[in-house]
PDB file of C-alpha atoms in Angstrom:
ATOM      1  CA  UNK A1076      -3.732 -34.724  13.800  1.00 47.00           C
ATOM      2  CA  UNK A1077      -4.378 -33.320  10.287  1.00 46.00           C
ATOM      3  CA  UNK A1078      -2.473 -30.264   9.150  1.00 47.00           C
ATOM      4  CA  UNK A1079      -3.619 -27.420   6.962  1.00 45.00           C
ATOM      5  CA  UNK A1080      -2.745 -27.735   3.273  1.00 45.00           C
ATOM      6  CA  UNK A1081       0.164 -25.681   1.968  1.00 48.00           C
ATOM      7  CA  UNK A1082      -1.628 -23.041  -0.107  1.00 45.00           C
ATOM      8  CA  UNK A1083       1.596 -21.854  -1.676  1.00 46.00           C
ATOM      9  CA  UNK A1084       1.959 -25.034  -3.743  1.00 44.00           C
ATOM     10  CA  UNK A1085      -1.563 -26.415  -3.895  1.00 49.00           C
ATOM     11  CA  UNK A1086      -3.747 -25.244  -6.745  1.00 49.00           C
ATOM     12  CA  UNK A1087      -7.424 -25.640  -6.039  1.00 55.00           C
ATOM     13  CA  UNK A1088      -9.988 -24.721  -8.640  1.00 59.00           C
ATOM     14  CA  UNK A1089     -12.843 -23.208  -6.651  1.00 58.00           C
ATOM     15  CA  UNK A1090     -14.667 -21.930  -9.712  1.00 57.00           C
ATOM     16  CA  UNK A1091     -17.634 -23.326 -11.496  1.00 62.00           C
ATOM     17  CA  UNK A1092     -18.395 -22.986 -15.166  1.00 62.00           C
ATOM     18  CA  UNK A1093     -20.835 -20.180 -14.352  1.00 67.00           C
ATOM     19  CA  UNK A1094     -18.122 -18.264 -12.469  1.00 83.00           C
ATOM     20  CA  UNK A1095     -15.407 -18.530 -15.117  1.00 85.00           C
ATOM     21  CA  UNK A1096     -16.500 -15.536 -17.200  1.00 89.00           C
ATOM     22  CA  UNK A1097     -16.959 -13.261 -14.202  1.00 91.00           C
ATOM     23  CA  UNK A1098     -13.685 -14.364 -12.593  1.00 92.00           C
ATOM     24  CA  UNK A1099     -11.872 -13.911 -15.910  1.00 93.00           C
ATOM     25  CA  UNK A1100     -13.242 -10.392 -16.121  1.00 93.00           C
ATOM     26  CA  UNK A1101     -12.337  -9.704 -12.473  1.00 92.00           C
ATOM     27  CA  UNK A1102      -8.731 -10.873 -12.870  1.00 93.00           C
ATOM     28  CA  UNK A1103      -8.362  -8.848 -16.060  1.00 94.00           C
ATOM     29  CA  UNK A1104      -9.801  -5.714 -14.463  1.00 93.00           C
ATOM     30  CA  UNK A1105      -7.470  -6.160 -11.453  1.00 92.00           C
ATOM     31  CA  UNK A1106      -4.459  -6.455 -13.769  1.00 93.00           C
ATOM     32  CA  UNK A1107      -5.579  -3.401 -15.722  1.00 92.00           C
ATOM     33  CA  UNK A1108      -6.187  -1.466 -12.490  1.00 89.00           C
ATOM     34  CA  UNK A1109      -2.706  -2.350 -11.192  1.00 87.00           C
ATOM     35  CA  UNK A1110      -1.130  -1.133 -14.424  1.00 86.00           C
ATOM     36  CA  UNK A1111      -3.122   2.089 -14.563  1.00 84.00           C
ATOM     37  CA  UNK A1112      -2.508   2.780 -10.869  1.00 80.00           C
ATOM     38  CA  UNK A1113       1.217   2.342 -11.310  1.00 77.00           C
ATOM     39  CA  UNK A1114       1.247   4.449 -14.478  1.00 73.00           C
ATOM     40  CA  UNK A1115      -0.345   7.353 -12.665  1.00 71.00           C
ATOM     41  CA  UNK A1116       1.136   6.317  -9.298  1.00 66.00           C
ATOM     42  CA  UNK A1117      -2.425   7.034  -8.254  1.00 52.00           C
ATOM     43  CA  UNK A1118      -0.365   9.929  -8.790  1.00 54.00           C
ATOM     44  CA  UNK A1119      -1.728  13.161  -8.132  1.00 55.00           C
ATOM     45  CA  UNK A1120      -2.533  16.098 -10.248  1.00 57.00           C
ATOM     46  CA  UNK A1121      -0.616  19.171 -11.249  1.00 61.00           C
ATOM     47  CA  UNK A1122       3.010  19.574 -10.323  1.00 57.00           C
ATOM     48  CA  UNK A1123       3.026  16.584  -7.971  1.00 52.00           C
ATOM     49  CA  UNK A1124       2.212  14.019 -10.661  1.00 53.00           C
ATOM     50  CA  UNK A1125       4.587  11.037 -10.407  1.00 50.00           C
ATOM     51  CA  UNK A1126       6.256  12.728  -7.476  1.00 71.00           C
ATOM     52  CA  UNK A1127       6.361   9.850  -5.003  1.00 84.00           C
ATOM     53  CA  UNK A1128       6.594   6.174  -5.771  1.00 85.00           C
ATOM     54  CA  UNK A1129       4.414   3.575  -4.106  1.00 85.00           C
ATOM     55  CA  UNK A1130       7.162   2.193  -1.852  1.00 89.00           C
ATOM     56  CA  UNK A1131       8.065   5.628  -0.508  1.00 92.00           C
ATOM     57  CA  UNK A1132       4.423   6.540   0.033  1.00 92.00           C
ATOM     58  CA  UNK A1133       3.670   3.353   1.968  1.00 92.00           C
ATOM     59  CA  UNK A1134       6.820   3.643   4.106  1.00 95.00           C
ATOM     60  CA  UNK A1135       6.117   7.264   5.005  1.00 96.00           C
ATOM     61  CA  UNK A1136       2.477   6.463   5.700  1.00 95.00           C
ATOM     62  CA  UNK A1137       3.384   3.632   8.076  1.00 95.00           C
ATOM     63  CA  UNK A1138       5.933   5.768   9.941  1.00 96.00           C
ATOM     64  CA  UNK A1139       3.326   8.499  10.321  1.00 96.00           C
ATOM     65  CA  UNK A1140       0.671   6.069  11.552  1.00 95.00           C
ATOM     66  CA  UNK A1141       2.828   4.014  13.909  1.00 94.00           C
ATOM     67  CA  UNK A1142       5.641   6.352  14.866  1.00 93.00           C
ATOM     68  CA  UNK A1143       9.383   5.727  15.043  1.00 94.00           C
ATOM     69  CA  UNK A1144      10.505   2.124  14.651  1.00 93.00           C
ATOM     70  CA  UNK A1145      13.411  -0.046  13.663  1.00 92.00           C
ATOM     71  CA  UNK A1146      13.966  -1.513  10.232  1.00 92.00           C
ATOM     72  CA  UNK A1147      12.875  -5.008  11.319  1.00 92.00           C
ATOM     73  CA  UNK A1148       9.604  -3.759  12.796  1.00 92.00           C
ATOM     74  CA  UNK A1149       8.899  -1.645   9.729  1.00 93.00           C
ATOM     75  CA  UNK A1150       9.650  -4.581   7.425  1.00 92.00           C
ATOM     76  CA  UNK A1151       7.472  -6.970   9.428  1.00 90.00           C
ATOM     77  CA  UNK A1152       4.601  -4.510   9.482  1.00 87.00           C
ATOM     78  CA  UNK A1153       4.760  -4.085   5.729  1.00 88.00           C
ATOM     79  CA  UNK A1154       5.236  -7.755   4.900  1.00 85.00           C
ATOM     80  CA  UNK A1155       8.621  -7.255   3.217  1.00 89.00           C
ATOM     81  CA  UNK A1156      12.175  -8.139   4.216  1.00 91.00           C
ATOM     82  CA  UNK A1157      14.573  -5.883   6.097  1.00 92.00           C
ATOM     83  CA  UNK A1158      16.980  -5.538   3.180  1.00 93.00           C
ATOM     84  CA  UNK A1159      14.164  -4.182   1.015  1.00 94.00           C
ATOM     85  CA  UNK A1160      13.214  -1.623   3.669  1.00 94.00           C
ATOM     86  CA  UNK A1161      16.853  -0.599   4.062  1.00 93.00           C
ATOM     87  CA  UNK A1162      17.173  -0.093   0.305  1.00 95.00           C
ATOM     88  CA  UNK A1163      13.874   1.817   0.051  1.00 94.00           C
ATOM     89  CA  UNK A1164      14.573   4.031   3.076  1.00 95.00           C
ATOM     90  CA  UNK A1165      18.031   5.163   1.916  1.00 95.00           C
ATOM     91  CA  UNK A1166      16.785   7.713  -0.657  1.00 95.00           C
ATOM     92  CA  UNK A1167      14.147   8.932   1.808  1.00 96.00           C
ATOM     93  CA  UNK A1168      16.866   9.626   4.371  1.00 96.00           C
ATOM     94  CA  UNK A1169      18.983  11.316   1.711  1.00 96.00           C
ATOM     95  CA  UNK A1170      16.022  13.520   0.722  1.00 95.00           C
ATOM     96  CA  UNK A1171      15.431  14.470   4.354  1.00 96.00           C
ATOM     97  CA  UNK A1172      12.011  12.800   4.534  1.00 97.00           C
ATOM     98  CA  UNK A1173      13.074  10.196   7.114  1.00 97.00           C
ATOM     99  CA  UNK A1174      15.520  10.541   9.994  1.00 96.00           C
ATOM    100  CA  UNK A1175      17.743   7.807  11.374  1.00 92.00           C
ATOM    101  CA  UNK A1176      18.232   8.174  15.104  1.00 87.00           C
ATOM    102  CA  UNK A1177      19.594   6.035  17.905  1.00 80.00           C
ATOM    103  CA  UNK A1178      17.141   3.895  19.810  1.00 73.00           C
ATOM    104  CA  UNK A1179      16.393   5.601  23.144  1.00 73.00           C
ATOM    105  CA  UNK A1180      17.043   2.423  25.147  1.00 76.00           C
ATOM    106  CA  UNK A1181      19.771   0.828  23.020  1.00 73.00           C
ATOM    107  CA  UNK A1182      22.047   3.387  21.404  1.00 71.00           C
ATOM    108  CA  UNK A1183      23.431   0.743  19.026  1.00 76.00           C
ATOM    109  CA  UNK A1184      20.067   0.214  17.346  1.00 80.00           C
ATOM    110  CA  UNK A1185      18.739   2.562  14.660  1.00 85.00           C
ATOM    111  CA  UNK A1186      15.212   3.931  14.680  1.00 93.00           C
ATOM    112  CA  UNK A1187      13.533   5.419  11.625  1.00 95.00           C
ATOM    113  CA  UNK A1188      11.274   8.417  12.081  1.00 95.00           C
ATOM    114  CA  UNK A1189       9.294  10.635   9.749  1.00 96.00           C
ATOM    115  CA  UNK A1190      10.919  14.068   9.621  1.00 97.00           C
ATOM    116  CA  UNK A1191       8.886  17.284   9.604  1.00 97.00           C
ATOM    117  CA  UNK A1192       9.825  17.643   5.938  1.00 96.00           C
ATOM    118  CA  UNK A1193       8.626  14.079   5.302  1.00 96.00           C
ATOM    119  CA  UNK A1194       5.351  14.780   7.098  1.00 96.00           C
ATOM    120  CA  UNK A1195       4.775  17.886   4.967  1.00 95.00           C
ATOM    121  CA  UNK A1196       5.671  16.100   1.741  1.00 93.00           C
ATOM    122  CA  UNK A1197       3.390  13.189   2.593  1.00 93.00           C
ATOM    123  CA  UNK A1198       0.489  15.573   3.155  1.00 93.00           C
ATOM    124  CA  UNK A1199       1.171  17.348  -0.171  1.00 89.00           C
ATOM    125  CA  UNK A1200       1.089  14.036  -2.017  1.00 88.00           C
ATOM    126  CA  UNK A1201      -2.024  12.901  -0.155  1.00 89.00           C
ATOM    127  CA  UNK A1202      -3.850  16.123  -0.972  1.00 87.00           C
ATOM    128  CA  UNK A1203      -2.950  15.749  -4.633  1.00 85.00           C
ATOM    129  CA  UNK A1204      -4.038  12.107  -4.666  1.00 85.00           C
ATOM    130  CA  UNK A1205      -7.312  12.977  -2.937  1.00 89.00           C
ATOM    131  CA  UNK A1206      -7.894  15.545  -5.688  1.00 87.00           C
ATOM    132  CA  UNK A1207      -7.257  12.864  -8.312  1.00 86.00           C
ATOM    133  CA  UNK A1208      -9.713  10.500  -6.589  1.00 89.00           C
ATOM    134  CA  UNK A1209     -12.277  13.307  -6.470  1.00 92.00           C
ATOM    135  CA  UNK A1210     -11.843  13.950 -10.196  1.00 91.00           C
ATOM    136  CA  UNK A1211     -11.993  10.272 -11.154  1.00 91.00           C
ATOM    137  CA  UNK A1212     -15.142   9.672  -9.124  1.00 95.00           C
ATOM    138  CA  UNK A1213     -16.851  13.041  -9.499  1.00 97.00           C
ATOM    139  CA  UNK A1214     -19.903  11.456 -11.120  1.00 98.00           C
ATOM    140  CA  UNK A1215     -20.140   8.719  -8.463  1.00 97.00           C
ATOM    141  CA  UNK A1216     -22.527   8.945  -5.558  1.00 97.00           C
ATOM    142  CA  UNK A1217     -21.202   8.899  -1.999  1.00 97.00           C
ATOM    143  CA  UNK A1218     -22.645   5.384  -1.674  1.00 98.00           C
ATOM    144  CA  UNK A1219     -20.759   4.232  -4.786  1.00 98.00           C
ATOM    145  CA  UNK A1220     -17.490   5.681  -3.480  1.00 97.00           C
ATOM    146  CA  UNK A1221     -18.068   4.058  -0.091  1.00 97.00           C
ATOM    147  CA  UNK A1222     -18.973   0.718  -1.643  1.00 97.00           C
ATOM    148  CA  UNK A1223     -15.941   0.736  -3.951  1.00 96.00           C
ATOM    149  CA  UNK A1224     -13.624   1.653  -1.073  1.00 96.00           C
ATOM    150  CA  UNK A1225     -15.117  -1.103   1.089  1.00 97.00           C
ATOM    151  CA  UNK A1226     -14.748  -3.724  -1.633  1.00 96.00           C
ATOM    152  CA  UNK A1227     -11.217  -2.615  -2.489  1.00 94.00           C
ATOM    153  CA  UNK A1228     -10.293  -2.769   1.209  1.00 96.00           C
ATOM    154  CA  UNK A1229     -11.787  -6.244   1.403  1.00 96.00           C
ATOM    155  CA  UNK A1230      -9.758  -7.364  -1.635  1.00 94.00           C
ATOM    156  CA  UNK A1231      -6.558  -5.920  -0.166  1.00 91.00           C
ATOM    157  CA  UNK A1232      -7.271  -7.647   3.160  1.00 92.00           C
ATOM    158  CA  UNK A1233      -7.821 -10.977   1.366  1.00 94.00           C
ATOM    159  CA  UNK A1234      -4.562 -10.564  -0.577  1.00 90.00           C
ATOM    160  CA  UNK A1235      -2.729  -9.638   2.620  1.00 87.00           C
ATOM    161  CA  UNK A1236      -4.103 -12.672   4.475  1.00 88.00           C
ATOM    162  CA  UNK A1237      -3.100 -14.930   1.596  1.00 89.00           C
ATOM    163  CA  UNK A1238       0.436 -13.533   1.596  1.00 82.00           C
ATOM    164  CA  UNK A1239       0.650 -13.961   5.386  1.00 80.00           C
ATOM    165  CA  UNK A1240      -0.427 -17.585   5.001  1.00 79.00           C
ATOM    166  CA  UNK A1241       2.141 -18.228   2.297  1.00 78.00           C
ATOM    167  CA  UNK A1242       4.862 -16.657   4.425  1.00 67.00           C
ATOM    168  CA  UNK A1243       3.982 -18.854   7.376  1.00 61.00           C
ATOM    169  CA  UNK A1244       2.034 -16.101   9.085  1.00 48.00           C
ATOM    170  CA  UNK A1245       4.846 -13.558   9.149  1.00 44.00           C
ATOM    171  CA  UNK A1246       4.368 -10.157   7.657  1.00 42.00           C
ATOM    172  CA  UNK A1247       0.692  -9.961   6.847  1.00 40.00           C
ATOM    173  CA  UNK A1248      -0.343  -6.343   6.756  1.00 41.00           C
ATOM    174  CA  UNK A1249      -3.409  -4.260   6.494  1.00 38.00           C
ATOM    175  CA  UNK A1250      -1.407  -1.156   5.740  1.00 41.00           C
ATOM    176  CA  UNK A1251      -1.852  -1.195   2.001  1.00 40.00           C
ATOM    177  CA  UNK A1252      -5.599  -1.285   2.395  1.00 39.00           C
ATOM    178  CA  UNK A1253      -6.014   1.362   5.048  1.00 41.00           C
ATOM    179  CA  UNK A1254      -8.367   4.020   3.759  1.00 39.00           C
ATOM    180  CA  UNK A1255      -6.831   6.984   5.585  1.00 39.00           C
ATOM    181  CA  UNK A1256      -5.348   8.953   2.735  1.00 40.00           C
ATOM    182  CA  UNK A1257      -3.872   6.184   0.659  1.00 41.00           C
TER     183      UNK A1257
END
């Protein structure tokens, strides 16, 4: 029975000569977008600029969306390892944005939960980021905004699926591409 090729080591050129220029431009624009997004941290306006890094934002967002959970579940849902989550959560706990509590059924296990302060802070950052998106796209039509969001979501989904395939199916997420406030 044939098996699927290992996409993590196999390099397949799926381009044609006609595609090369467009794909070159696309990869360059993606790299530029990633840099600009990180520079601004898609980062808000006013006093909240650069106020929450990407890792913190995504962790808080997931806890808000899915509720309290353990480190392993949070890591799996985000497609990262538990040690990374533990390291990223520590300053959030220290800042009072996330609470560590005992698991209701197994007191030995730790559950992470978004604190009321974390919920408020997340909403402040979201509001500021929404304002930035409004400013950056103020001359776009609603259809253009919708189309861009749809295509960006599709790209994030494709990247997530690729990462899940490379990791043997573990850890693929849609969370980074979810349009609700990110």
